[in-house]
GROMACS .gro file of C-alpha atoms in nm:
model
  274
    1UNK     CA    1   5.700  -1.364  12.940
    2UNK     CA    2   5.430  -1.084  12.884
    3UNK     CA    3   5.061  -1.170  12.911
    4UNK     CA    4   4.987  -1.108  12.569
    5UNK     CA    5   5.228  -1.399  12.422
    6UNK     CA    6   5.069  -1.599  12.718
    7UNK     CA    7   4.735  -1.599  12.654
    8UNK     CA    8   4.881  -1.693  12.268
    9UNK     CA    9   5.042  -1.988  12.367
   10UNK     CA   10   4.762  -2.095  12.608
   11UNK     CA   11   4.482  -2.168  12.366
   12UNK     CA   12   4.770  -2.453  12.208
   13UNK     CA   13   4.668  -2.753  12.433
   14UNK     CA   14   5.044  -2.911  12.351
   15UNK     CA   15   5.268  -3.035  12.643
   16UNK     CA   16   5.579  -2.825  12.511
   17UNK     CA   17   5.300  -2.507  12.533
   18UNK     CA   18   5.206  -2.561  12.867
   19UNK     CA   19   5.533  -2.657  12.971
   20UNK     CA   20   5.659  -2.293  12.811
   21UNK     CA   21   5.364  -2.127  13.075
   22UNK     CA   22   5.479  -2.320  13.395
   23UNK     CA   23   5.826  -2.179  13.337
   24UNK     CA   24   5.957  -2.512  13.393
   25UNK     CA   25   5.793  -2.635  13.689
   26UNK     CA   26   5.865  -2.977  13.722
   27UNK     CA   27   5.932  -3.066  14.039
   28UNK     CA   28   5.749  -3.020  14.363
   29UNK     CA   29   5.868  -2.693  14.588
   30UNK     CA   30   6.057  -2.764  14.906
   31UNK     CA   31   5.774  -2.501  15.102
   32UNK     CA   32   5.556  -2.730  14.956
   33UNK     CA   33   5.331  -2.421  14.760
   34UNK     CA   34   5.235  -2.372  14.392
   35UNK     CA   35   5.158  -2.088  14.280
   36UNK     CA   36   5.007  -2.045  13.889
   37UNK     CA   37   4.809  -1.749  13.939
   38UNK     CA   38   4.804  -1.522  13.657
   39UNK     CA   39   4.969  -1.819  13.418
   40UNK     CA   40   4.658  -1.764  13.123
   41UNK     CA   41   4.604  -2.109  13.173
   42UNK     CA   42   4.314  -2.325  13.006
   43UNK     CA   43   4.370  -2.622  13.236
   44UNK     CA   44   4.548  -2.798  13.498
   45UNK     CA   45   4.863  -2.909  13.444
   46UNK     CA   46   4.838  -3.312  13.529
   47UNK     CA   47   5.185  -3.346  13.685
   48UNK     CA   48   5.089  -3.095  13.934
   49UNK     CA   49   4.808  -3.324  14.050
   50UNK     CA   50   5.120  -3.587  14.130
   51UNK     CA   51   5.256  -3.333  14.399
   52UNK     CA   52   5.132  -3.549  14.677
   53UNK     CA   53   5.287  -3.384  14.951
   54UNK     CA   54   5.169  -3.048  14.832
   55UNK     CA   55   4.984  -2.824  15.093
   56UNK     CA   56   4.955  -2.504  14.912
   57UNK     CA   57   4.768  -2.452  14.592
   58UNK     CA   58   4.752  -2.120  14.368
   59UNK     CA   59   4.520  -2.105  14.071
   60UNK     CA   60   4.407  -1.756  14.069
   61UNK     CA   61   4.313  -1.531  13.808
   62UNK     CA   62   4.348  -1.785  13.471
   63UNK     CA   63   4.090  -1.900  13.244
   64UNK     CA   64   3.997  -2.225  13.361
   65UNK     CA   65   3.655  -2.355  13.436
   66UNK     CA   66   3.700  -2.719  13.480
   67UNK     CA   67   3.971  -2.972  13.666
   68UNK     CA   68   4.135  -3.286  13.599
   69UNK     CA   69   3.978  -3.568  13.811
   70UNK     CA   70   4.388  -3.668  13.905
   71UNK     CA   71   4.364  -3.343  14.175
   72UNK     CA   72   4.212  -3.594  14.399
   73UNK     CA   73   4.539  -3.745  14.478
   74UNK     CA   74   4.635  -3.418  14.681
   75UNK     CA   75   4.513  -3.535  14.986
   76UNK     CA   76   4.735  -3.281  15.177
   77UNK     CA   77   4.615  -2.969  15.020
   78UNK     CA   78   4.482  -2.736  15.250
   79UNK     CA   79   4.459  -2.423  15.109
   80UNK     CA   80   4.310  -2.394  14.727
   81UNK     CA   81   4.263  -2.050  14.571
   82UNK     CA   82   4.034  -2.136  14.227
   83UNK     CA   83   3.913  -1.718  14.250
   84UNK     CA   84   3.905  -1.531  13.906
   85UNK     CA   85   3.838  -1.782  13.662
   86UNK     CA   86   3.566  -1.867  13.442
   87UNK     CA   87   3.386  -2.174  13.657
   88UNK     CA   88   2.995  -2.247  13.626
   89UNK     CA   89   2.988  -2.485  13.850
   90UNK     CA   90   3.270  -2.613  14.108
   91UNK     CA   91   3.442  -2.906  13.978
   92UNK     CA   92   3.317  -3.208  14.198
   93UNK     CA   93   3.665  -3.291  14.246
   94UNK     CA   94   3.757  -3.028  14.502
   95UNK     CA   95   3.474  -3.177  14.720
   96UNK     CA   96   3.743  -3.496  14.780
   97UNK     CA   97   4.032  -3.302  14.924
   98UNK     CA   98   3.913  -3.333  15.274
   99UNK     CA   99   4.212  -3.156  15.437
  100UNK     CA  100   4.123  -2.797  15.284
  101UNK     CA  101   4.130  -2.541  15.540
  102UNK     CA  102   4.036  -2.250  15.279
  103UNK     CA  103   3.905  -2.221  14.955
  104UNK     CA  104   3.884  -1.920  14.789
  105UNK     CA  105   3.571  -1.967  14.503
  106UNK     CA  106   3.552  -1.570  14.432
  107UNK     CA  107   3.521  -1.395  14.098
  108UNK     CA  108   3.365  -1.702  13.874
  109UNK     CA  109   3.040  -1.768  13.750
  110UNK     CA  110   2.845  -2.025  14.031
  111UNK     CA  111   2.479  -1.958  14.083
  112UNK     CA  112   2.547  -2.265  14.289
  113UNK     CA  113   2.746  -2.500  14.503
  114UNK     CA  114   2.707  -2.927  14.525
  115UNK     CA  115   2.591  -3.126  14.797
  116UNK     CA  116   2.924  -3.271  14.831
  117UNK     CA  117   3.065  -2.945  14.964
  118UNK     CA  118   2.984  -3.093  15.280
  119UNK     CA  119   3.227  -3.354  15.262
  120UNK     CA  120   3.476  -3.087  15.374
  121UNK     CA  121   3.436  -3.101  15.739
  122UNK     CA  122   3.796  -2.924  15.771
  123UNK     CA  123   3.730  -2.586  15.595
  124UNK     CA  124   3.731  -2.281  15.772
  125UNK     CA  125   3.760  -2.003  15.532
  126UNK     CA  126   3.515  -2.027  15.252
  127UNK     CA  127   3.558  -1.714  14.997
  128UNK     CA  128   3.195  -1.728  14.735
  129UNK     CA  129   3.236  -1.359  14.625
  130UNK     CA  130   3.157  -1.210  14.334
  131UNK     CA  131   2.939  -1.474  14.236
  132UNK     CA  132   2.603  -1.525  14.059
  133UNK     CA  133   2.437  -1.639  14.369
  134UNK     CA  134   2.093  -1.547  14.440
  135UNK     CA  135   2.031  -1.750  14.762
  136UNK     CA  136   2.335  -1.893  15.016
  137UNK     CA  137   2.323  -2.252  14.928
  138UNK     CA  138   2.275  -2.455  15.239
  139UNK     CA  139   2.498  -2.698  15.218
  140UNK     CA  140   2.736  -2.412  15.350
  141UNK     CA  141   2.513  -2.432  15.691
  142UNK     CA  142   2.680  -2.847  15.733
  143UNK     CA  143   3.021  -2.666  15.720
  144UNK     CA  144   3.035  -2.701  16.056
  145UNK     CA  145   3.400  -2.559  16.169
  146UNK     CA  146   3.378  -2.300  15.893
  147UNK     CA  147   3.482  -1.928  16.103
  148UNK     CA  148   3.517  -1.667  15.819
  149UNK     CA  149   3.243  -1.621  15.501
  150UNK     CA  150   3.246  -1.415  15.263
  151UNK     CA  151   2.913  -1.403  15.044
  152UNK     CA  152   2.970  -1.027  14.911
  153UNK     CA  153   2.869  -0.907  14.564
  154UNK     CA  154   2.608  -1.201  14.442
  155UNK     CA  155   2.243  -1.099  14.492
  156UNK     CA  156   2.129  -1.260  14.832
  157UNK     CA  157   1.783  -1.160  14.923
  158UNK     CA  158   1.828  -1.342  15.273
  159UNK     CA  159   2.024  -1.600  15.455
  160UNK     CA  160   1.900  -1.959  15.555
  161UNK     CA  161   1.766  -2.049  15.884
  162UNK     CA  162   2.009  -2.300  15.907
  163UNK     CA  163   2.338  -2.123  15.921
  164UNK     CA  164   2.273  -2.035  16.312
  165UNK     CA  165   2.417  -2.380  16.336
  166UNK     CA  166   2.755  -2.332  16.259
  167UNK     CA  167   2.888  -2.188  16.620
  168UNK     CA  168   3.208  -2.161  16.498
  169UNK     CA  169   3.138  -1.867  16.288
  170UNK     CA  170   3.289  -1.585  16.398
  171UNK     CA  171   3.350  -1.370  16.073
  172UNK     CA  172   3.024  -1.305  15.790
  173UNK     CA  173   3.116  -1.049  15.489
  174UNK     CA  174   2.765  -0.969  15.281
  175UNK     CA  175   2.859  -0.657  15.139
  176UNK     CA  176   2.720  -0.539  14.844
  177UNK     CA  177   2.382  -0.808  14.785
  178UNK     CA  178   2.034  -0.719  14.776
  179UNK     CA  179   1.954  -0.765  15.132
  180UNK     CA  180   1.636  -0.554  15.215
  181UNK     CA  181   1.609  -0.665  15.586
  182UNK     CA  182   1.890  -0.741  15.807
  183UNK     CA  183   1.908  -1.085  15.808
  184UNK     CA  184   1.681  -1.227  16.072
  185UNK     CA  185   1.904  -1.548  16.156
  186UNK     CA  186   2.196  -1.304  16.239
  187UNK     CA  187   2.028  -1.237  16.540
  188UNK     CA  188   2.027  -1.575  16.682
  189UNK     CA  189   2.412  -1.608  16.640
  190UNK     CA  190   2.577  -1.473  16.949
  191UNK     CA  191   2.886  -1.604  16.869
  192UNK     CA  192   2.909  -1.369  16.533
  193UNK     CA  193   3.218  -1.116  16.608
  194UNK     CA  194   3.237  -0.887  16.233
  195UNK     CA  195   2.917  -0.828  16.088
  196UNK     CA  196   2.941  -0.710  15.741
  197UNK     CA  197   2.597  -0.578  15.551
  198UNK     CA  198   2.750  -0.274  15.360
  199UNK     CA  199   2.585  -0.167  15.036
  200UNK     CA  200   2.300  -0.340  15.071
  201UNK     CA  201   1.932  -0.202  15.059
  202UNK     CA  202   1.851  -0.265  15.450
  203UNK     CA  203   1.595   0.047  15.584
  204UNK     CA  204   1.599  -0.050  15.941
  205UNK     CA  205   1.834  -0.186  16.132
  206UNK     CA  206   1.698  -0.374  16.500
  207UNK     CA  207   1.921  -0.413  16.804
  208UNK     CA  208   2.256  -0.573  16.801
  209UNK     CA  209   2.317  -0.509  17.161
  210UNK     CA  210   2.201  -0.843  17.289
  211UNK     CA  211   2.502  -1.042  17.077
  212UNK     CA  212   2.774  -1.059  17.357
  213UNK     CA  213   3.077  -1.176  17.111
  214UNK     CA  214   2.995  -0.871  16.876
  215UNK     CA  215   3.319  -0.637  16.804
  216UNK     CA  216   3.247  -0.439  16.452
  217UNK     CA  217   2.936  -0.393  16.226
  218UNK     CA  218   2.997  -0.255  15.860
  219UNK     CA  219   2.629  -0.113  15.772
  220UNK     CA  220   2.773   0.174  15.557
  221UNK     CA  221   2.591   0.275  15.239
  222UNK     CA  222   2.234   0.136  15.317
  223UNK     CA  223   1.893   0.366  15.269
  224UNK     CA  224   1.880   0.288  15.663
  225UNK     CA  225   1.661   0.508  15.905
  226UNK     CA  226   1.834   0.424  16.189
  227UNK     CA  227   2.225   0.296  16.300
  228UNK     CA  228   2.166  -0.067  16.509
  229UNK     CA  229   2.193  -0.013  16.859
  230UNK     CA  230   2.517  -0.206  16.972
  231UNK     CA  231   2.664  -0.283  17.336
  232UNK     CA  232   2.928  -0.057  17.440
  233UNK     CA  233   3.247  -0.123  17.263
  234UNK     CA  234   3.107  -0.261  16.981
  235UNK     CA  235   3.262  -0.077  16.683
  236UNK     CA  236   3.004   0.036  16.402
  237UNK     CA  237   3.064   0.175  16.044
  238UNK     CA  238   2.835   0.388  15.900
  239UNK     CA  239   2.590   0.690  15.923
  240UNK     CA  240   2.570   0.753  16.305
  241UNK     CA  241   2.850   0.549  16.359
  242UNK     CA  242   2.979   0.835  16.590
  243UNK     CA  243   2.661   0.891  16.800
  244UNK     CA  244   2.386   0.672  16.946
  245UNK     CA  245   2.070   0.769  16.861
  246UNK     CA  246   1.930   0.707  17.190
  247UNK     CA  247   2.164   0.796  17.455
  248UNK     CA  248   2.194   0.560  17.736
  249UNK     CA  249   2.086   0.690  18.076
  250UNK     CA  250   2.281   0.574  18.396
  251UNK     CA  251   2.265   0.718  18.765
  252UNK     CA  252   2.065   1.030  18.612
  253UNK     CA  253   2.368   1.079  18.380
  254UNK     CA  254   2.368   1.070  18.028
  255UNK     CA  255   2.624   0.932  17.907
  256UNK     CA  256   2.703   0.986  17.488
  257UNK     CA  257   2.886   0.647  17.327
  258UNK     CA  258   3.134   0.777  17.076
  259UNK     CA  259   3.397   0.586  16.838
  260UNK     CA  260   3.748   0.694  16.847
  261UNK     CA  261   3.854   0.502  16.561
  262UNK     CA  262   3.718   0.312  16.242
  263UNK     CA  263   3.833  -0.014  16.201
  264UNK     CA  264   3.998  -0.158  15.873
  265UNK     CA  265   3.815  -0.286  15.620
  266UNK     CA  266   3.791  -0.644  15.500
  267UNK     CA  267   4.170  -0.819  15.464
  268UNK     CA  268   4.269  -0.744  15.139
  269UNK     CA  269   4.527  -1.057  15.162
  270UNK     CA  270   4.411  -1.398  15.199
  271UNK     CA  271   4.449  -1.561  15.503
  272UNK     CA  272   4.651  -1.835  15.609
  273UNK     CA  273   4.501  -2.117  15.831
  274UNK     CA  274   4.521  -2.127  16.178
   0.00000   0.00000   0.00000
């Protein structure tokens, strides 16, 4: 079906419509995935919501911007992908499926999120790109097994004190906000492993080299005086990457740090859980 007669027939709210855009989904998948993505839907389909045993959960790119309160009965669910549609706010709904491992939130209009995020003490992939966020809610800090963020293109300012508690974090993306500092907090989290800050407007960068889990910081395309100073290993991306600006002094010696290799950027695919 092309997308033109799709997005037709998806502004008709009748069963036989919707029906026509599931391409005759009816029954549950033996890999126990659906996958609407790209359907033009308006909403939910409400036998969906009566897969019980369903674990994977596809809604990308459509036109929705609210759920049907039935979604709660997918207890199992642990990976829901609600990126590219047109939500304000994220249906309170989601907040009940306490088995999601990932949620992908990307790409809609939130300029927030709702206390009850915190209900989901299993997630450990939150995706908030692309948002309208002008602060990192802190609910996200009670998250407390969460290991990979990504807060890129919204317009942080700064990050809350708070989020040094989540020690499982391994993983922060913040490319392409309104940072002016490097985030202060980031300092205190030694447990941090992929520092992202690219395209941000940060003029000085301090020292990363007392962070002993730290493998790769992304500070590319920043009005930055200075590259942070990182331990050796530590991979860096941007200007100076290939040099250290002080070179380190040992036994007399000086001895020049220099980068082989650039690492890959930010996984294009989403991940599954672990």
């Amino acid at each position: 079906m092309g997308n033109s007669l799709k997005a037709i027939v998806a502004f008709v709210p009748s069963d036989q419509c919707q029906k026509y855009l599931l391409e005759d989904l009816e029954e549950m998948p033996v890999d126990r995935m659906v996958d609407l993505s790209g359907r033009q839907l308006r909403r939910l389909p409400l036998h969906i919501c009566s897969f019980r045993e369903l674990v994977k959960l596809y809604l990308s790119d459509n036109n929705l911007n609210h759920l049907p309160p039935e979604l709660e009965q997918l207890q199992n669910l642990q990976i829901l992908a609600l990126d590219f549609n047109n939500f304000k706010a994220l249906p309170l709904v989601v907040c009940t499926l306490k088995q999601l491992c990932i949620l992908y939130l990307g790409n809609n209009k939130l300029c927030s999120l709702p206390l009850e995020l915190r209900l989901l003490q299993n997630l450990k992939t939150l995706w908030i790109e692309s948002n309208c966020l002008r602060f990192l809610p802190e609910v996200v800090c009670e998250l407390n097994l969460l290991k990979t963020l990504h807060a890129g293109s919204n317009a942080l300012r700064t990050l809350p004190t708070q989020l040094r508690c989540l020690q499982e974090l391994r993983t922060i993306w913040l490319s392409g906000n309104v940072l002016s500092e490097f985030p202060p907090v980031l300092l205190d989290m030694p447990f941090l492993e992929v520092i992202d800050v690219d395209r941000n407007s940060i003029r000085f960068f301090p020292s990363l080299a007392h962070l002993p889990g730290l493998k790769l910081v992304i500070y590319d395309h920043n009005p930055c005086r200075n590259a942070p100073k990182v331990a050796k290993g530590v991979r860096r991306v941007g200007r100076w990457s290939e040099e250290t600006p002080e070179p380190r002094k040992r036994s007399g010696a000086v001895i020049e740090i220099t980068l082989d290799e650039k690492p890959s950027p930010p996984p294009a695919a989403k991940p599954e859980p672990e």
